[in-house]
PDB file of C-alpha atoms and ligand atoms in Angstrom:
ATOM      1  CA  MET A 228       5.867  91.117  93.902  1.00  0.00           C
ATOM      2  CA  ASP A 229       2.452  92.244  93.993  1.00  0.00           C
ATOM      3  CA  LEU A 230       0.855  89.889  96.343  1.00  0.00           C
ATOM      4  CA  TYR A 231      -1.636  92.170  97.523  1.00  0.00           C
ATOM      5  CA  SER A 232      -2.790  95.458  96.180  1.00  0.00           C
ATOM      6  CA  GLY A 233      -0.469  98.437  95.638  1.00  0.00           C
ATOM      7  CA  HIS A 234      -2.353 100.556  98.699  1.00  0.00           C
ATOM      8  CA  ILE A 235      -1.539  97.749 100.795  1.00  0.00           C
ATOM      9  CA  ASN A 236       1.664  97.751  99.129  1.00  0.00           C
ATOM     10  CA  ARG A 237       2.029 100.747 100.252  1.00  0.00           C
ATOM     11  CA  LEU A 238       0.352 101.208 103.151  1.00  0.00           C
ATOM     12  CA  ILE A 239       2.883  97.885 104.198  1.00  0.00           C
ATOM     13  CA  ASP A 240       6.390 100.156 103.214  1.00  0.00           C
ATOM     14  CA  GLU A 241       4.953 103.158 104.952  1.00  0.00           C
ATOM     15  CA  LEU A 242       5.126 101.194 108.643  1.00  0.00           C
ATOM     16  CA  ALA A 243       7.852  99.361 107.688  1.00  0.00           C
ATOM     17  CA  SER A 244       9.985 102.952 107.264  1.00  0.00           C
ATOM     18  CA  LEU A 245       9.846 103.039 111.076  1.00  0.00           C
ATOM     19  CA  PRO A 246      12.091 101.599 113.319  1.00  0.00           C
ATOM     20  CA  GLY A 247      11.758  98.814 115.248  1.00  0.00           C
ATOM     21  CA  ILE A 248       9.088  97.555 112.537  1.00  0.00           C
ATOM     22  CA  GLY A 249      10.529  94.816 110.529  1.00  0.00           C
ATOM     23  CA  GLY A 250       8.813  93.426 107.183  1.00  0.00           C
ATOM     24  CA  LYS A 251       6.750  90.718 108.962  1.00  0.00           C
ATOM     25  CA  SER A 252       5.515  93.534 111.872  1.00  0.00           C
ATOM     26  CA  ALA A 253       4.403  95.659 109.094  1.00  0.00           C
ATOM     27  CA  GLN A 254       2.753  93.195 107.198  1.00  0.00           C
ATOM     28  CA  ARG A 255       0.629  91.782 109.931  1.00  0.00           C
ATOM     29  CA  LEU A 256      -0.450  95.536 111.487  1.00  0.00           C
ATOM     30  CA  ALA A 257      -1.606  96.856 107.923  1.00  0.00           C
ATOM     31  CA  PHE A 258      -3.875  94.159 107.457  1.00  0.00           C
ATOM     32  CA  TYR A 259      -4.837  94.529 111.290  1.00  0.00           C
ATOM     33  CA  ILE A 260      -5.570  98.549 110.228  1.00  0.00           C
ATOM     34  CA  ILE A 261      -7.464  97.307 107.283  1.00  0.00           C
ATOM     35  CA  ASN A 262      -9.599  94.794 109.455  1.00  0.00           C
ATOM     36  CA  LEU A 263     -10.813  97.897 112.012  1.00  0.00           C
ATOM     37  CA  PRO A 264     -13.790  99.344 111.123  1.00  0.00           C
ATOM     38  CA  LYS A 265     -13.213 103.468 109.677  1.00  0.00           C
ATOM     39  CA  ASP A 266     -13.861 105.017 112.268  1.00  0.00           C
ATOM     40  CA  ARG A 267     -11.807 103.728 113.924  1.00  0.00           C
ATOM     41  CA  VAL A 268      -8.346 103.781 110.988  1.00  0.00           C
ATOM     42  CA  LYS A 269      -9.638 107.505 111.296  1.00  0.00           C
ATOM     43  CA  LYS A 270      -8.762 108.252 114.455  1.00  0.00           C
ATOM     44  CA  LEU A 271      -5.282 106.585 114.172  1.00  0.00           C
ATOM     45  CA  SER A 272      -4.497 108.956 111.643  1.00  0.00           C
ATOM     46  CA  ASP A 273      -6.594 111.751 113.286  1.00  0.00           C
ATOM     47  CA  ALA A 274      -3.623 110.983 115.366  1.00  0.00           C
ATOM     48  CA  ILE A 275      -0.598 110.945 113.761  1.00  0.00           C
ATOM     49  CA  MET A 276      -1.716 113.799 112.184  1.00  0.00           C
ATOM     50  CA  ASN A 277      -2.524 116.056 115.348  1.00  0.00           C
ATOM     51  CA  ALA A 278       0.242 115.243 117.027  1.00  0.00           C
ATOM     52  CA  ARG A 279       2.629 116.065 114.526  1.00  0.00           C
ATOM     53  CA  GLU A 280       1.097 119.546 113.201  1.00  0.00           C
ATOM     54  CA  ASN A 281       0.697 120.649 117.314  1.00  0.00           C
ATOM     55  CA  VAL A 282       3.738 118.638 118.709  1.00  0.00           C
ATOM     56  CA  HIS A 283       6.460 121.298 119.227  1.00  0.00           C
ATOM     57  CA  TYR A 284       9.625 121.573 121.239  1.00  0.00           C
ATOM     58  CA  CYS A 285       9.327 123.069 125.120  1.00  0.00           C
ATOM     59  CA  LYS A 286      11.347 127.734 123.941  1.00  0.00           C
ATOM     60  CA  VAL A 287      13.144 126.382 127.954  1.00  0.00           C
ATOM     61  CA  CYS A 288      13.877 123.142 127.308  1.00  0.00           C
ATOM     62  CA  CYS A 289      13.464 122.090 123.709  1.00  0.00           C
ATOM     63  CA  THR A 290      10.830 118.631 125.058  1.00  0.00           C
ATOM     64  CA  LEU A 291       7.449 118.052 123.410  1.00  0.00           C
ATOM     65  CA  THR A 292       5.009 119.523 124.373  1.00  0.00           C
ATOM     66  CA  ASP A 293       1.464 121.382 123.361  1.00  0.00           C
ATOM     67  CA  GLU A 294       2.605 123.956 124.802  1.00  0.00           C
ATOM     68  CA  ASP A 295       5.088 127.056 124.382  1.00  0.00           C
ATOM     69  CA  ILE A 296       6.447 126.316 127.697  1.00  0.00           C
ATOM     70  CA  CYS A 297       5.830 122.752 129.026  1.00  0.00           C
ATOM     71  CA  PRO A 298       4.813 122.026 132.349  1.00  0.00           C
ATOM     72  CA  VAL A 299       7.711 121.485 134.263  1.00  0.00           C
ATOM     73  CA  CYS A 300       9.919 124.391 132.512  1.00  0.00           C
ATOM     74  CA  GLY A 301       6.167 125.869 133.605  1.00  0.00           C
ATOM     75  CA  ASN A 302       6.883 124.773 137.182  1.00  0.00           C
ATOM     76  CA  PRO A 303       7.848 127.344 139.915  1.00  0.00           C
ATOM     77  CA  ASN A 304       8.333 124.500 142.197  1.00  0.00           C
ATOM     78  CA  ARG A 305      11.219 123.482 140.642  1.00  0.00           C
ATOM     79  CA  ASN A 306      13.918 124.131 140.743  1.00  0.00           C
ATOM     80  CA  HIS A 307      15.709 125.384 137.832  1.00  0.00           C
ATOM     81  CA  LYS A 308      19.630 126.366 138.563  1.00  0.00           C
ATOM     82  CA  VAL A 309      20.294 122.199 138.059  1.00  0.00           C
ATOM     83  CA  ILE A 310      19.995 121.189 134.277  1.00  0.00           C
ATOM     84  CA  MET A 311      20.050 117.082 133.623  1.00  0.00           C
ATOM     85  CA  VAL A 312      21.093 116.886 129.587  1.00  0.00           C
ATOM     86  CA  VAL A 313      18.813 114.150 129.085  1.00  0.00           C
ATOM     87  CA  GLU A 314      18.958 112.212 124.886  1.00  0.00           C
ATOM     88  CA  ASN A 315      15.831 112.636 124.241  1.00  0.00           C
ATOM     89  CA  ALA A 316      12.125 113.239 125.574  1.00  0.00           C
ATOM     90  CA  ARG A 317      11.973 110.103 126.774  1.00  0.00           C
ATOM     91  CA  ASP A 318      14.666 109.669 128.538  1.00  0.00           C
ATOM     92  CA  LEU A 319      13.104 112.797 130.186  1.00  0.00           C
ATOM     93  CA  ALA A 320       9.704 110.922 130.756  1.00  0.00           C
ATOM     94  CA  ALA A 321      11.825 107.483 132.601  1.00  0.00           C
ATOM     95  CA  TYR A 322      12.837 110.525 135.349  1.00  0.00           C
ATOM     96  CA  GLU A 323      10.540 112.115 135.604  1.00  0.00           C
ATOM     97  CA  LYS A 324       8.551 109.246 136.815  1.00  0.00           C
ATOM     98  CA  THR A 325      11.059 108.317 139.831  1.00  0.00           C
ATOM     99  CA  GLY A 326       8.924 111.619 141.462  1.00  0.00           C
ATOM    100  CA  LYS A 327      12.548 111.603 143.348  1.00  0.00           C
ATOM    101  CA  TYR A 328      14.060 114.945 140.940  1.00  0.00           C
ATOM    102  CA  ASP A 329      13.324 118.072 141.270  1.00  0.00           C
ATOM    103  CA  GLY A 330      15.189 119.840 138.430  1.00  0.00           C
ATOM    104  CA  VAL A 331      14.310 121.428 134.844  1.00  0.00           C
ATOM    105  CA  TYR A 332      15.770 119.199 132.163  1.00  0.00           C
ATOM    106  CA  HIS A 333      17.366 119.736 128.069  1.00  0.00           C
ATOM    107  CA  VAL A 334      16.808 117.597 125.379  1.00  0.00           C
ATOM    108  CA  LEU A 335      19.147 117.251 122.694  1.00  0.00           C
ATOM    109  CA  HIS A 336      17.550 115.377 120.240  1.00  0.00           C
ATOM    110  CA  GLY A 337      20.011 112.781 119.922  1.00  0.00           C
ATOM    111  CA  ALA A 338      23.476 112.020 120.933  1.00  0.00           C
ATOM    112  CA  ILE A 339      26.860 113.026 119.313  1.00  0.00           C
ATOM    113  CA  SER A 340      28.291 109.964 116.408  1.00  0.00           C
ATOM    114  CA  PRO A 341      30.849 110.987 113.880  1.00  0.00           C
ATOM    115  CA  MET A 342      30.841 107.729 112.614  1.00  0.00           C
ATOM    116  CA  LEU A 343      26.484 108.397 111.662  1.00  0.00           C
ATOM    117  CA  GLY A 344      27.795 112.258 110.519  1.00  0.00           C
ATOM    118  CA  ILE A 345      25.443 113.298 113.492  1.00  0.00           C
ATOM    119  CA  GLY A 346      28.372 116.513 114.425  1.00  0.00           C
ATOM    120  CA  PRO A 347      27.082 119.045 117.804  1.00  0.00           C
ATOM    121  CA  GLY A 348      25.669 121.382 115.021  1.00  0.00           C
ATOM    122  CA  ASP A 349      22.609 118.139 114.472  1.00  0.00           C
ATOM    123  CA  ILE A 350      21.371 118.376 118.342  1.00  0.00           C
ATOM    124  CA  ARG A 351      20.155 121.108 120.800  1.00  0.00           C
ATOM    125  CA  LEU A 352      23.364 121.870 121.896  1.00  0.00           C
ATOM    126  CA  SER A 353      23.667 125.530 120.831  1.00  0.00           C
ATOM    127  CA  GLU A 354      19.995 126.258 122.917  1.00  0.00           C
ATOM    128  CA  LEU A 355      21.654 124.856 126.050  1.00  0.00           C
ATOM    129  CA  MET A 356      24.534 126.759 126.003  1.00  0.00           C
ATOM    130  CA  GLN A 357      22.301 130.003 125.584  1.00  0.00           C
ATOM    131  CA  ARG A 358      20.595 129.217 128.576  1.00  0.00           C
ATOM    132  CA  LEU A 359      23.120 128.312 130.541  1.00  0.00           C
ATOM    133  CA  GLN A 360      24.583 132.322 129.162  1.00  0.00           C
ATOM    134  CA  THR A 361      20.566 133.853 129.670  1.00  0.00           C
ATOM    135  CA  GLU A 362      20.051 131.779 133.271  1.00  0.00           C
ATOM    136  CA  GLU A 363      21.567 131.934 136.669  1.00  0.00           C
ATOM    137  CA  VAL A 364      22.781 128.112 136.681  1.00  0.00           C
ATOM    138  CA  ASP A 365      24.249 126.361 139.363  1.00  0.00           C
ATOM    139  CA  GLU A 366      24.637 122.203 137.962  1.00  0.00           C
ATOM    140  CA  VAL A 367      24.262 121.113 134.466  1.00  0.00           C
ATOM    141  CA  ILE A 368      23.775 117.300 134.630  1.00  0.00           C
ATOM    142  CA  VAL A 369      24.918 114.667 132.169  1.00  0.00           C
ATOM    143  CA  ALA A 370      22.259 112.086 131.515  1.00  0.00           C
ATOM    144  CA  THR A 371      24.069 111.110 128.160  1.00  0.00           C
ATOM    145  CA  ASN A 372      23.215 107.003 127.457  1.00  0.00           C
ATOM    146  CA  SER A 373      26.187 104.797 128.385  1.00  0.00           C
ATOM    147  CA  SER A 374      27.038 103.964 125.018  1.00  0.00           C
ATOM    148  CA  LEU A 375      29.933 105.217 123.104  1.00  0.00           C
ATOM    149  CA  GLU A 376      27.797 108.290 121.276  1.00  0.00           C
ATOM    150  CA  GLY A 377      26.570 109.018 124.663  1.00  0.00           C
ATOM    151  CA  GLU A 378      29.994 109.628 126.375  1.00  0.00           C
ATOM    152  CA  THR A 379      31.364 111.186 123.267  1.00  0.00           C
ATOM    153  CA  THR A 380      28.415 113.882 123.914  1.00  0.00           C
ATOM    154  CA  ALA A 381      28.876 113.390 127.334  1.00  0.00           C
ATOM    155  CA  MET A 382      33.004 114.707 126.927  1.00  0.00           C
ATOM    156  CA  TYR A 383      31.329 117.294 124.260  1.00  0.00           C
ATOM    157  CA  ILE A 384      29.231 119.000 126.646  1.00  0.00           C
ATOM    158  CA  SER A 385      31.621 118.973 130.072  1.00  0.00           C
ATOM    159  CA  LYS A 386      34.493 120.726 127.549  1.00  0.00           C
ATOM    160  CA  LEU A 387      32.455 122.788 126.232  1.00  0.00           C
ATOM    161  CA  ILE A 388      30.343 124.043 129.976  1.00  0.00           C
ATOM    162  CA  LYS A 389      33.976 124.036 131.967  1.00  0.00           C
ATOM    163  CA  PRO A 390      35.100 127.569 130.450  1.00  0.00           C
ATOM    164  CA  THR A 391      32.123 128.591 132.149  1.00  0.00           C
ATOM    165  CA  GLY A 392      32.962 128.317 135.849  1.00  0.00           C
ATOM    166  CA  ILE A 393      29.816 125.824 135.764  1.00  0.00           C
ATOM    167  CA  LYS A 394      29.416 122.049 137.962  1.00  0.00           C
ATOM    168  CA  VAL A 395      29.404 119.355 135.433  1.00  0.00           C
ATOM    169  CA  THR A 396      29.044 115.923 136.381  1.00  0.00           C
ATOM    170  CA  ARG A 397      27.661 113.200 135.067  1.00  0.00           C
ATOM    171  CA  ILE A 398      25.527 110.178 136.050  1.00  0.00           C
ATOM    172  CA  ALA A 399      27.305 107.093 137.928  1.00  0.00           C
ATOM    173  CA  SER A 400      28.020 104.370 135.221  1.00  0.00           C
ATOM    174  CA  GLY A 401      25.559 101.308 136.506  1.00  0.00           C
ATOM    175  CA  VAL A 402      23.876 102.057 133.917  1.00  0.00           C
ATOM    176  CA  PRO A 403      24.447  99.324 131.263  1.00  0.00           C
ATOM    177  CA  VAL A 404      26.605 100.052 128.696  1.00  0.00           C
ATOM    178  CA  GLY A 405      24.327 100.597 125.682  1.00  0.00           C
ATOM    179  CA  GLY A 406      21.054 100.386 127.400  1.00  0.00           C
ATOM    180  CA  ASP A 407      17.925 103.087 126.509  1.00  0.00           C
ATOM    181  CA  LEU A 408      17.827 105.243 129.506  1.00  0.00           C
ATOM    182  CA  GLU A 409      13.980 105.026 129.114  1.00  0.00           C
ATOM    183  CA  TYR A 410      14.263 100.850 129.892  1.00  0.00           C
ATOM    184  CA  ILE A 411      15.827 101.158 133.073  1.00  0.00           C
ATOM    185  CA  ASP A 412      13.986 100.420 136.479  1.00  0.00           C
ATOM    186  CA  GLU A 413      13.577 103.765 138.987  1.00  0.00           C
ATOM    187  CA  VAL A 414      15.388 102.614 141.507  1.00  0.00           C
ATOM    188  CA  THR A 415      18.833 101.809 139.165  1.00  0.00           C
ATOM    189  CA  LEU A 416      17.658 105.487 137.130  1.00  0.00           C
ATOM    190  CA  LEU A 417      18.651 106.613 140.964  1.00  0.00           C
ATOM    191  CA  ARG A 418      21.493 105.362 141.926  1.00  0.00           C
ATOM    192  CA  ALA A 419      22.593 106.644 139.082  1.00  0.00           C
ATOM    193  CA  LEU A 420      21.839 109.761 139.714  1.00  0.00           C
ATOM    194  CA  GLU A 421      22.571 110.194 143.077  1.00  0.00           C
ATOM    195  CA  GLY A 422      26.147 108.555 142.351  1.00  0.00           C
ATOM    196  CA  ARG A 423      27.010 111.380 139.818  1.00  0.00           C
ATOM    197  CA  THR A 424      30.645 112.678 139.457  1.00  0.00           C
ATOM    198  CA  GLU A 425      32.018 115.857 138.651  1.00  0.00           C
ATOM    199  CA  LEU A 426      33.648 116.068 135.414  1.00  0.00           C
TER     200      LEU A 426
HETATM  201 ZN1   ZN B 531      10.097 122.904 129.230  1.00  0.00          ZN
END
């Protein structure tokens, strides 16, 4: 259906391809953008380009950062012997917001999902194992989501790490099943962290 110009259709298609944005939202955003002053549109497109070009993975924990090493990994006051494994940078942000966790992180950028064909090699697991070989680590806290994928990943990680003798713990459930960590309130997050059990 060519109700709009080809340019608008292309914009709608691009927006609709983003996660969580359906056809109607894409249309609404497209018309909003088209009616913005040109300098606002430039700011928006520059922000997207700059973020894409300048953000990369922290060399240590794989979270997204503008620097080689992220502020958490670069902070000497953090406990570098405790590593919390999370699925994505948003989960890391959720724990950082509590201000109560003083260890460091490892960001997997996904979870193992046989259904979606995502295997251990598709997430940042080998980077974690590398860290455990080169850094002095007392505990690995597996804080993946309580979804099927998150649990599968937790079991896999536990099996990998067990032979090294390093303590592996899992955050307490009570985190809603399938719930993304970023949507859970700080009290629940802290309770899950404090109630963690050894795997
Ligand atoms: Zn880092």
